mmCIF file with all atom_site columns, N, CA and C in Angstrom:
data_model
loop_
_atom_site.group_PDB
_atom_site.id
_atom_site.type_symbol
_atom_site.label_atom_id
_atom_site.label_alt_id
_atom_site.label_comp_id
_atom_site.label_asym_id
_atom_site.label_entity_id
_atom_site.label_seq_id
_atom_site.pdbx_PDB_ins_code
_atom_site.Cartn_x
_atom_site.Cartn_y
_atom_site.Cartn_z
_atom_site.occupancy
_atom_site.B_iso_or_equiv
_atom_site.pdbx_formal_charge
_atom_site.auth_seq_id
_atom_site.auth_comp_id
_atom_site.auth_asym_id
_atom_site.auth_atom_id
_atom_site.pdbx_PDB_model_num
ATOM 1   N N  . UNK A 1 1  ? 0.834  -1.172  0.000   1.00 0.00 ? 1  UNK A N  1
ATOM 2   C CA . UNK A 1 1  ? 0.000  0.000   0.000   1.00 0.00 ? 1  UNK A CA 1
ATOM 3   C C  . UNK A 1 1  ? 0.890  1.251   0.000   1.00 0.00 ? 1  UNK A C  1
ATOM 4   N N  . UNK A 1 2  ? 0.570  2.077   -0.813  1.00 0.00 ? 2  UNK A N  1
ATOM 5   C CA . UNK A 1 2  ? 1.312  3.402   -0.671  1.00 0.00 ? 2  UNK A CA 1
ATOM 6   C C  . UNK A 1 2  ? 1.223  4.167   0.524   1.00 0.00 ? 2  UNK A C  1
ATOM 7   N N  . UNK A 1 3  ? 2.066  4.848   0.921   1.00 0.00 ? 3  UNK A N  1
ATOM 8   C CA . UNK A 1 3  ? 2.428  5.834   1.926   1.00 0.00 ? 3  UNK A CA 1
ATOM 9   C C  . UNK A 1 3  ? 2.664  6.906   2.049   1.00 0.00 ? 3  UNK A C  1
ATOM 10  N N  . UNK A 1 4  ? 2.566  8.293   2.335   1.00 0.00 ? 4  UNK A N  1
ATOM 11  C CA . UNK A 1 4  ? 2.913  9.234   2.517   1.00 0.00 ? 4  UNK A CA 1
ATOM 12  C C  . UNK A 1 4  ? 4.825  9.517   2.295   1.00 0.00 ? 4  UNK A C  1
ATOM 13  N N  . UNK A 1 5  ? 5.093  10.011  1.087   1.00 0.00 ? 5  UNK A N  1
ATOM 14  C CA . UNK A 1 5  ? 6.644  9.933   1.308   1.00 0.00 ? 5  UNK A CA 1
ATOM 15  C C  . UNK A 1 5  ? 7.136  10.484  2.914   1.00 0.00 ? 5  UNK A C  1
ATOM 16  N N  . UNK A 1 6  ? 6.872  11.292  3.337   1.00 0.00 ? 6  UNK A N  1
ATOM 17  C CA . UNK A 1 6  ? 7.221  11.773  4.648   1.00 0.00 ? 6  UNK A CA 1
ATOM 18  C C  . UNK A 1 6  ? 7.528  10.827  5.513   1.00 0.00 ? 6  UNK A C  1
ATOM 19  N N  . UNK A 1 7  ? 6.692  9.406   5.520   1.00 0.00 ? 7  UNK A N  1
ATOM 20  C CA . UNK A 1 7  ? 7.050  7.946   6.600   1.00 0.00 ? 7  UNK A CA 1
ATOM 21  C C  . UNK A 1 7  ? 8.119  6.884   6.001   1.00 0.00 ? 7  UNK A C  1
ATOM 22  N N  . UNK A 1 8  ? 8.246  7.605   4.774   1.00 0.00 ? 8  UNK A N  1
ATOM 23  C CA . UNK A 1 8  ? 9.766  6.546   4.232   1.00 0.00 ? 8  UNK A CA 1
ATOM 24  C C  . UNK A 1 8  ? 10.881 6.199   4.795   1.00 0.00 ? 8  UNK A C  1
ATOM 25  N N  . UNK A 1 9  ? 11.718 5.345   5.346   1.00 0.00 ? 9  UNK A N  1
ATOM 26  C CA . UNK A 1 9  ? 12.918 5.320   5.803   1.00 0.00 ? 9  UNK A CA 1
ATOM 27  C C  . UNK A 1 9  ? 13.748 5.765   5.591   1.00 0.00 ? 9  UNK A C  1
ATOM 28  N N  . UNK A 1 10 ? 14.644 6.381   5.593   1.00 0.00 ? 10 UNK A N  1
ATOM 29  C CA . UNK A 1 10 ? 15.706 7.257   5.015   1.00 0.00 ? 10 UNK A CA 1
ATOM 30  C C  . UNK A 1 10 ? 17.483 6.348   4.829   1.00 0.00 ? 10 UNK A C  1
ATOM 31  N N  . UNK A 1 11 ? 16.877 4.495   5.222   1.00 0.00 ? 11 UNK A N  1
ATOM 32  C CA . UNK A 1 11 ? 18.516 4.182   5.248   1.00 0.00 ? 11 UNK A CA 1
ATOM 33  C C  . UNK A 1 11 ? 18.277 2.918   4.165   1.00 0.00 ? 11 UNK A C  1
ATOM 34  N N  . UNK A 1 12 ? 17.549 2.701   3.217   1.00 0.00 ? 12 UNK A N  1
ATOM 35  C CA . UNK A 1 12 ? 17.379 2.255   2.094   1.00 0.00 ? 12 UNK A CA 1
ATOM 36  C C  . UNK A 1 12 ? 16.818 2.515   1.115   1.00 0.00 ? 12 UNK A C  1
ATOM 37  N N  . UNK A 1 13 ? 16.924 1.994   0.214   1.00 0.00 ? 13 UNK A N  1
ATOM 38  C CA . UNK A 1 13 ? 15.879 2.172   -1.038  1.00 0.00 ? 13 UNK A CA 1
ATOM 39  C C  . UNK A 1 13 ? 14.645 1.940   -1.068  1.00 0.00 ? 13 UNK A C  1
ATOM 40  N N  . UNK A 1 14 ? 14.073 2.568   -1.612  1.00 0.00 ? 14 UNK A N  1
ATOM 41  C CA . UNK A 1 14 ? 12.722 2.698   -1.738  1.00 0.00 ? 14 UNK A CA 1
ATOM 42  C C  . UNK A 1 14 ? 11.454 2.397   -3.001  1.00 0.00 ? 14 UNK A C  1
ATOM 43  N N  . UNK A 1 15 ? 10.581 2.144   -3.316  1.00 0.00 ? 15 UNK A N  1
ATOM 44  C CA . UNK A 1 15 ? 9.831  2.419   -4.577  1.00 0.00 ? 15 UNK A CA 1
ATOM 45  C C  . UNK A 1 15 ? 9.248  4.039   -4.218  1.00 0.00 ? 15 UNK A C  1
ATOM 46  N N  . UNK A 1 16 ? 9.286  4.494   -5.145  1.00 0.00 ? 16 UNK A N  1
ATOM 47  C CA . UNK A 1 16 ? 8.939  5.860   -4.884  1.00 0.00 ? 16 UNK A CA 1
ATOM 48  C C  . UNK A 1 16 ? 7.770  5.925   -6.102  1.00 0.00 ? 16 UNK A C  1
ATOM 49  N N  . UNK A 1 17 ? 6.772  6.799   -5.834  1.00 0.00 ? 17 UNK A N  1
ATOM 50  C CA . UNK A 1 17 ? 5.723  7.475   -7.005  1.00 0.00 ? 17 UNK A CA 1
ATOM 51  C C  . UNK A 1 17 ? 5.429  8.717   -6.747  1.00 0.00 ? 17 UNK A C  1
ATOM 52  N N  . UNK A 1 18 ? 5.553  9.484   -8.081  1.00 0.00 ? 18 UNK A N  1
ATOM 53  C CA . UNK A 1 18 ? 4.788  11.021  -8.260  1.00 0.00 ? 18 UNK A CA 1
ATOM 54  C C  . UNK A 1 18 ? 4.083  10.794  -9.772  1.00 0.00 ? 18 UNK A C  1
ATOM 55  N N  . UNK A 1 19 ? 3.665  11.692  -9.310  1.00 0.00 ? 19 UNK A N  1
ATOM 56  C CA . UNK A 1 19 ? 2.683  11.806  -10.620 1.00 0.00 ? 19 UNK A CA 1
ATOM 57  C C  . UNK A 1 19 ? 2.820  12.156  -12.152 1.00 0.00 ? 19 UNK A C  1
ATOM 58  N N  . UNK A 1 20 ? 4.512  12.419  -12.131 1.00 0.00 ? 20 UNK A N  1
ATOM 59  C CA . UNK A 1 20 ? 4.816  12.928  -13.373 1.00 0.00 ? 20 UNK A CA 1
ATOM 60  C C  . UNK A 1 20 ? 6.237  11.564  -14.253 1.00 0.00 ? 20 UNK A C  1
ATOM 61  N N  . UNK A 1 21 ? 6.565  10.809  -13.110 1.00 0.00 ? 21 UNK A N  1
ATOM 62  C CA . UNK A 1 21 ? 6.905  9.626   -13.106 1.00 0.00 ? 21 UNK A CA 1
ATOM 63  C C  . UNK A 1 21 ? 6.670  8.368   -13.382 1.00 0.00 ? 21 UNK A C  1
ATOM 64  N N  . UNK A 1 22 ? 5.566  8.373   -12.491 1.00 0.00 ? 22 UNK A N  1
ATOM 65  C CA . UNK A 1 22 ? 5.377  6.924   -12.424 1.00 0.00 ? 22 UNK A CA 1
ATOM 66  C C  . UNK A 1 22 ? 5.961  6.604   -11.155 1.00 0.00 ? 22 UNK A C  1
ATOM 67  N N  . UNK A 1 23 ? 6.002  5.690   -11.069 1.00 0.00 ? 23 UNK A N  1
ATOM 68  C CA . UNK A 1 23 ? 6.610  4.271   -10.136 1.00 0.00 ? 23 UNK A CA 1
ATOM 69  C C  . UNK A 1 23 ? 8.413  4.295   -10.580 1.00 0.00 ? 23 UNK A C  1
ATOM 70  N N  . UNK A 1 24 ? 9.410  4.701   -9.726  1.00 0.00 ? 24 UNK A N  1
ATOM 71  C CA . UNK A 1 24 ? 10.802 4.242   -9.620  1.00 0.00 ? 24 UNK A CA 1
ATOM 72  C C  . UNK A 1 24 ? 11.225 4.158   -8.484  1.00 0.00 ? 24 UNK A C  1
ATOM 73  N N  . UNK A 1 25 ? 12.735 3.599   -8.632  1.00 0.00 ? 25 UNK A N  1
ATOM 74  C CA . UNK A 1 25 ? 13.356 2.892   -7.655  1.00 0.00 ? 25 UNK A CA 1
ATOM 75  C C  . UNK A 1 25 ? 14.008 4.614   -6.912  1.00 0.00 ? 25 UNK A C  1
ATOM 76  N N  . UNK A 1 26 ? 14.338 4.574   -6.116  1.00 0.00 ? 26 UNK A N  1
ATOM 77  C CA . UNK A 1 26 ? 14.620 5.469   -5.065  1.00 0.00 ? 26 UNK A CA 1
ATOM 78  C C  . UNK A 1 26 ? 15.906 5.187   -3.977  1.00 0.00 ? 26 UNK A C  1
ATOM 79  N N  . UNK A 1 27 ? 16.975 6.174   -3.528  1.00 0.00 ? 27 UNK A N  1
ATOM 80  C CA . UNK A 1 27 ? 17.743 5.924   -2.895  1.00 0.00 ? 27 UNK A CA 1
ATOM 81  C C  . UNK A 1 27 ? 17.620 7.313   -1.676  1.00 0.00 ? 27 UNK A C  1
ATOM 82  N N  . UNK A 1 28 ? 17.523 7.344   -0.489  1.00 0.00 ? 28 UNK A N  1
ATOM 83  C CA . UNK A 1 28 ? 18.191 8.580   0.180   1.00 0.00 ? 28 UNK A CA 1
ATOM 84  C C  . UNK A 1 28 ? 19.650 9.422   -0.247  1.00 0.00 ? 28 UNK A C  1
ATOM 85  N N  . UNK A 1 29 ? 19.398 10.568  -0.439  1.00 0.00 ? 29 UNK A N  1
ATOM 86  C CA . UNK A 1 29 ? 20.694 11.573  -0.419  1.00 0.00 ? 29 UNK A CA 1
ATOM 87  C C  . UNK A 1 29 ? 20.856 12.328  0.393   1.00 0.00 ? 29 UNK A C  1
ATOM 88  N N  . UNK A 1 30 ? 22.201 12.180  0.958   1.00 0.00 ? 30 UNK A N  1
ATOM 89  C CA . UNK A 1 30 ? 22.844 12.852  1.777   1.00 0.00 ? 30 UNK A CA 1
ATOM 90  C C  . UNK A 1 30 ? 23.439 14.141  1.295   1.00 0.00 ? 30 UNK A C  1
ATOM 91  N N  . UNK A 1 31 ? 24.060 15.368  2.009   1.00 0.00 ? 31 UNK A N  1
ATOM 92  C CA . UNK A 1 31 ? 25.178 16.273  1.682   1.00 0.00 ? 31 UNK A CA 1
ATOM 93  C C  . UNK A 1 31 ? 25.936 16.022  2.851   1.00 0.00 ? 31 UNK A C  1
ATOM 94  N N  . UNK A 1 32 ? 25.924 15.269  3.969   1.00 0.00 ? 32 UNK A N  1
ATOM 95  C CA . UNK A 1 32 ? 26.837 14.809  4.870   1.00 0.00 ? 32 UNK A CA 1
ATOM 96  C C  . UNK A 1 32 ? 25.988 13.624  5.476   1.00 0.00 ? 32 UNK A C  1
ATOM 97  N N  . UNK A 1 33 ? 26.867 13.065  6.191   1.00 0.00 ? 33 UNK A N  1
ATOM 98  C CA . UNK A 1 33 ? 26.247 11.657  6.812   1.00 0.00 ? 33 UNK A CA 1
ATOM 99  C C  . UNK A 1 33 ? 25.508 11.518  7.592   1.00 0.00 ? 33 UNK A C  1
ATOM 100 N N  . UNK A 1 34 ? 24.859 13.234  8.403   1.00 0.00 ? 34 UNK A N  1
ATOM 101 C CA . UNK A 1 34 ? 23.621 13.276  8.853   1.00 0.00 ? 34 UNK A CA 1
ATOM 102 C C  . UNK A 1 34 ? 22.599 13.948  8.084   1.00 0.00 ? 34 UNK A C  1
ATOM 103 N N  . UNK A 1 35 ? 22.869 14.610  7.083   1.00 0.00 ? 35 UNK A N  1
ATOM 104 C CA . UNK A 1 35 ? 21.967 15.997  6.513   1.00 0.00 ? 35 UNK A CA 1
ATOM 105 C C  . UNK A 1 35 ? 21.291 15.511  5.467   1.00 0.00 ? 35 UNK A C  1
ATOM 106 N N  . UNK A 1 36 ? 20.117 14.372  5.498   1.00 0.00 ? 36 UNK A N  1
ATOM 107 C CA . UNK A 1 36 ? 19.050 14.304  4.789   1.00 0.00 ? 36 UNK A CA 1
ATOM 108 C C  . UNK A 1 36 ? 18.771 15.382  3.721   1.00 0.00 ? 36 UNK A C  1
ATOM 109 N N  . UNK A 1 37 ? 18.970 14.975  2.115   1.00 0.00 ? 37 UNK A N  1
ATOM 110 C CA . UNK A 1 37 ? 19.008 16.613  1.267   1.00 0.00 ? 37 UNK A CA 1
ATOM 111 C C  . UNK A 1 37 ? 17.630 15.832  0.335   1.00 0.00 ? 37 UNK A C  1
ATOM 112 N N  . UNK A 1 38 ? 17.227 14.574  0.589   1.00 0.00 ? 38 UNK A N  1
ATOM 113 C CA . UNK A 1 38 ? 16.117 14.431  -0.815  1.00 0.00 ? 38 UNK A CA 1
ATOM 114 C C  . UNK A 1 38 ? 16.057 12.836  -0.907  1.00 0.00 ? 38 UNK A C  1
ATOM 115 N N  . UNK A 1 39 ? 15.248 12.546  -2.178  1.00 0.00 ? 39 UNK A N  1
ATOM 116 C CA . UNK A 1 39 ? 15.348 11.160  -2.941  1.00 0.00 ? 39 UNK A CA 1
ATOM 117 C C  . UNK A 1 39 ? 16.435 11.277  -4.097  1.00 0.00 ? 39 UNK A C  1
ATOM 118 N N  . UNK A 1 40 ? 16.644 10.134  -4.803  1.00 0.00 ? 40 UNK A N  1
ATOM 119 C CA . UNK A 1 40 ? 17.470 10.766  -6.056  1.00 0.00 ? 40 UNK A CA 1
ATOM 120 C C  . UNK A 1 40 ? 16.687 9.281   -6.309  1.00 0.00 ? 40 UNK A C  1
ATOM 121 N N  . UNK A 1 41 ? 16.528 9.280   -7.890  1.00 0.00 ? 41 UNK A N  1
ATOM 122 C CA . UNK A 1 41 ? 16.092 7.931   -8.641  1.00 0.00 ? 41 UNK A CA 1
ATOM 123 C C  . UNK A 1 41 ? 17.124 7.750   -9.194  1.00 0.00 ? 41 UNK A C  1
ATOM 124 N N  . UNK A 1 42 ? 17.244 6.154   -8.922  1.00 0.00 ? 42 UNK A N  1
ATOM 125 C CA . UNK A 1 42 ? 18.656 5.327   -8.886  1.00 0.00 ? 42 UNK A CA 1
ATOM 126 C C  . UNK A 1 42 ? 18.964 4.984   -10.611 1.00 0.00 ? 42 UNK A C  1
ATOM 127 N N  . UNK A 1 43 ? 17.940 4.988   -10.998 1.00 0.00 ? 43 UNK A N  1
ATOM 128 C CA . UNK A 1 43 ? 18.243 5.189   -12.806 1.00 0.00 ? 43 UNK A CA 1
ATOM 129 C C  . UNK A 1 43 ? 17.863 6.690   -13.586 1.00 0.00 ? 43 UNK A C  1
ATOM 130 N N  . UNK A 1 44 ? 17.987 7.556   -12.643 1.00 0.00 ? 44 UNK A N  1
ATOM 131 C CA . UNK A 1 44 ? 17.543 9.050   -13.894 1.00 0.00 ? 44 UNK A CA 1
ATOM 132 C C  . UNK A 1 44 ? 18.615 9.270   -14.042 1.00 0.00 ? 44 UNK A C  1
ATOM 133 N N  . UNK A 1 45 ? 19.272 8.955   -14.820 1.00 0.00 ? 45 UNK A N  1
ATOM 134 C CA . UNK A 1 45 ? 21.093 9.001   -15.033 1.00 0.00 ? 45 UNK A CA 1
ATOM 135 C C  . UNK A 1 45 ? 21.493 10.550  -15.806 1.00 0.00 ? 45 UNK A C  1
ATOM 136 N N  . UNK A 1 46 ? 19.854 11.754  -15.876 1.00 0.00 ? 46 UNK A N  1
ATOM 137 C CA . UNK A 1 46 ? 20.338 12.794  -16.486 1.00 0.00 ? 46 UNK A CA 1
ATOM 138 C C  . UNK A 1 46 ? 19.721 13.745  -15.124 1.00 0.00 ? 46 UNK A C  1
ATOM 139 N N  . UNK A 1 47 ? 18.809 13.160  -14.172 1.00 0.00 ? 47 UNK A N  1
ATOM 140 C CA . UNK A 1 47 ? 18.875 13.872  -12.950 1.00 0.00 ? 47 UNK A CA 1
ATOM 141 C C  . UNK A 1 47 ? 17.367 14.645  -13.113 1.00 0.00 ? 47 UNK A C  1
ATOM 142 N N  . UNK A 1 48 ? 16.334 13.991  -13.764 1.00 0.00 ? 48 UNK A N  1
ATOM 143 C CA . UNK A 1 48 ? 15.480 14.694  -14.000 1.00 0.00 ? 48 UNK A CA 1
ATOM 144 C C  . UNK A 1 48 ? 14.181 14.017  -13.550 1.00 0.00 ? 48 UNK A C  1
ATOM 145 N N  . UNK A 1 49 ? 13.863 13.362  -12.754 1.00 0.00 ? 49 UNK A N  1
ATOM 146 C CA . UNK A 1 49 ? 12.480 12.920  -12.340 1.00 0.00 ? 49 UNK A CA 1
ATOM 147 C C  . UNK A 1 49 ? 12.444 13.453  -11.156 1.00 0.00 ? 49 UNK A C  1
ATOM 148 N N  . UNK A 1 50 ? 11.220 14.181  -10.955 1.00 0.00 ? 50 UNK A N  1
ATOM 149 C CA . UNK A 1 50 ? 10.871 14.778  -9.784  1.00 0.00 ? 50 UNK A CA 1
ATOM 150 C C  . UNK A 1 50 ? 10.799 13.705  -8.543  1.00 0.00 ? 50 UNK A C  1
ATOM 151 N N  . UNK A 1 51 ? 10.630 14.380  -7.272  1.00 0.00 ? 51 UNK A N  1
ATOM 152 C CA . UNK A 1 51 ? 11.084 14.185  -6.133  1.00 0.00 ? 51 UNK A CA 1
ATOM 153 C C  . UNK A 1 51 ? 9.493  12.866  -5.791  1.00 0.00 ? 51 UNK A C  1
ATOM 154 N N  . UNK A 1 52 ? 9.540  11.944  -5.383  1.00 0.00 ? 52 UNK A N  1
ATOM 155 C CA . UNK A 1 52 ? 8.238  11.030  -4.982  1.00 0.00 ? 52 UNK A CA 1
ATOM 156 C C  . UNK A 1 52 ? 7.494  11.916  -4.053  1.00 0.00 ? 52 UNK A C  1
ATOM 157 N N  . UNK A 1 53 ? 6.143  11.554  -4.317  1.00 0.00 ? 53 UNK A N  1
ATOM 158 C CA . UNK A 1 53 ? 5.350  11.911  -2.912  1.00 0.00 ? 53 UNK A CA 1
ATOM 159 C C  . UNK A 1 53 ? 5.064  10.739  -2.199  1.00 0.00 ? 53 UNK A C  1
ATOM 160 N N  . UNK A 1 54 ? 4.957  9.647   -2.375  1.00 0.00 ? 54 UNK A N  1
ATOM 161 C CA . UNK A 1 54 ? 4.293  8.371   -2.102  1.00 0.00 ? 54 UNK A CA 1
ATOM 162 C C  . UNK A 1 54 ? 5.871  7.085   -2.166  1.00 0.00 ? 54 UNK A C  1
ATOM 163 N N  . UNK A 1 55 ? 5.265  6.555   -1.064  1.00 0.00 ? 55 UNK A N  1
ATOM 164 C CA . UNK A 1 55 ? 6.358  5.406   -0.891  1.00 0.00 ? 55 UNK A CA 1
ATOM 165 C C  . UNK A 1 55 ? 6.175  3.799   -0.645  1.00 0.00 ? 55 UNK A C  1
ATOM 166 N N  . UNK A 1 56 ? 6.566  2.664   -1.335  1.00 0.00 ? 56 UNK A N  1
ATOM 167 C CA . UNK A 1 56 ? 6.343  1.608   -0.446  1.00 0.00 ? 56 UNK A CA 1
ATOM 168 C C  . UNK A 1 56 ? 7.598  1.126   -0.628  1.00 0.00 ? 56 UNK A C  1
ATOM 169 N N  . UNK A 1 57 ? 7.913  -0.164  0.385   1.00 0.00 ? 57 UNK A N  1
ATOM 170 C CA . UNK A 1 57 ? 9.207  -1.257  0.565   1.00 0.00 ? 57 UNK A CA 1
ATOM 171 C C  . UNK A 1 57 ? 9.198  -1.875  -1.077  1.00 0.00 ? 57 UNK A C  1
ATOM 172 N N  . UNK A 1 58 ? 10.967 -1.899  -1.243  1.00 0.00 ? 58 UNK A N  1
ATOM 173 C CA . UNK A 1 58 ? 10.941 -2.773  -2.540  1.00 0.00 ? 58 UNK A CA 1
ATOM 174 C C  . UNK A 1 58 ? 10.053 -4.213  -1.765  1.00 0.00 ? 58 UNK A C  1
ATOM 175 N N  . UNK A 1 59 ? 9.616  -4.971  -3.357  1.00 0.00 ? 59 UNK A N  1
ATOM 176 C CA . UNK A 1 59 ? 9.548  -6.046  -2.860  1.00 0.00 ? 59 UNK A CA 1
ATOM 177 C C  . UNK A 1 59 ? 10.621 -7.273  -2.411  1.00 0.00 ? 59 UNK A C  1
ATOM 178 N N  . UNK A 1 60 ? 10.370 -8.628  -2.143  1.00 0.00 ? 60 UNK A N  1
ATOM 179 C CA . UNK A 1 60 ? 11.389 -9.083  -2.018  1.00 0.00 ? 60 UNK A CA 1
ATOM 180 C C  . UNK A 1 60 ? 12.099 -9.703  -3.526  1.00 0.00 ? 60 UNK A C  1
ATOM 181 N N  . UNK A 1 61 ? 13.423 -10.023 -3.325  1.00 0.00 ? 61 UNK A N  1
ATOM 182 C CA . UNK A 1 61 ? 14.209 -10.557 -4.890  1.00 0.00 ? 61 UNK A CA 1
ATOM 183 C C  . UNK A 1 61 ? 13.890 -11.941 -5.050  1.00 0.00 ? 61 UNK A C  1
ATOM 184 N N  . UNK A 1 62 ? 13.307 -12.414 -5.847  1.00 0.00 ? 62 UNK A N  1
ATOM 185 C CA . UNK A 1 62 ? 12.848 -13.964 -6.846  1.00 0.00 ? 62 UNK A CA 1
ATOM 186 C C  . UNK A 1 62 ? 13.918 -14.713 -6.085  1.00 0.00 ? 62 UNK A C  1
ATOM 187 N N  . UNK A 1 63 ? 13.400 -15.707 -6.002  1.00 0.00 ? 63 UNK A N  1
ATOM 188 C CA . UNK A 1 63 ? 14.239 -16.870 -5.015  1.00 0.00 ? 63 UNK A CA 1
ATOM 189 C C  . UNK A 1 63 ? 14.691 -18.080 -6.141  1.00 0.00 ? 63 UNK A C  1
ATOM 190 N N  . UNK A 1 64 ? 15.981 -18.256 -6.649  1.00 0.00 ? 64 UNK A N  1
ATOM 191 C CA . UNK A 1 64 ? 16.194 -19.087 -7.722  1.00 0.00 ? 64 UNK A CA 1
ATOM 192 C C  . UNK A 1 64 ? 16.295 -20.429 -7.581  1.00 0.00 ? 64 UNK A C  1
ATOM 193 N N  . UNK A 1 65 ? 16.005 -21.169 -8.743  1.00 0.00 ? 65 UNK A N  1
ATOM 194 C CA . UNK A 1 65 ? 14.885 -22.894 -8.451  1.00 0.00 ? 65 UNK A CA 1
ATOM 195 C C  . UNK A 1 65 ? 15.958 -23.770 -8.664  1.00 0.00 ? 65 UNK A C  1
#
């Protein structure tokens, strides 16, 4: 279920959603090792998807047979 980005954890990754996005993967950014500065999406490799409002836990990784 989605969440309020505000209740996200701040010491992993995340699924993140906004509305101009979609659904991506999400990391916390720092500017020092306490100073919380944002989300960054772990594939916008030109730095351009807006910030999530909404959050849930990745799921878990496929368990191989």
């Amino acid at each position: 279920m989605w969440q309020p980005i505000e209740t996200a954890p701040r010491d992993s990754n995340i699924l993140g959603w906004n509305q101009y996005d979609g659904v991506l993967v999400y990391r916390p950014l720092y500017f020092s090792s306490k100073n919380f500065a944002g989300w960054d999406a772990v594939y916008d490799t030109e730095n351009l998807a807006e910030a999530p409002t909404h959050w849930m836990p990745l799921p878990e990784a496929p368990v191989s047979t």
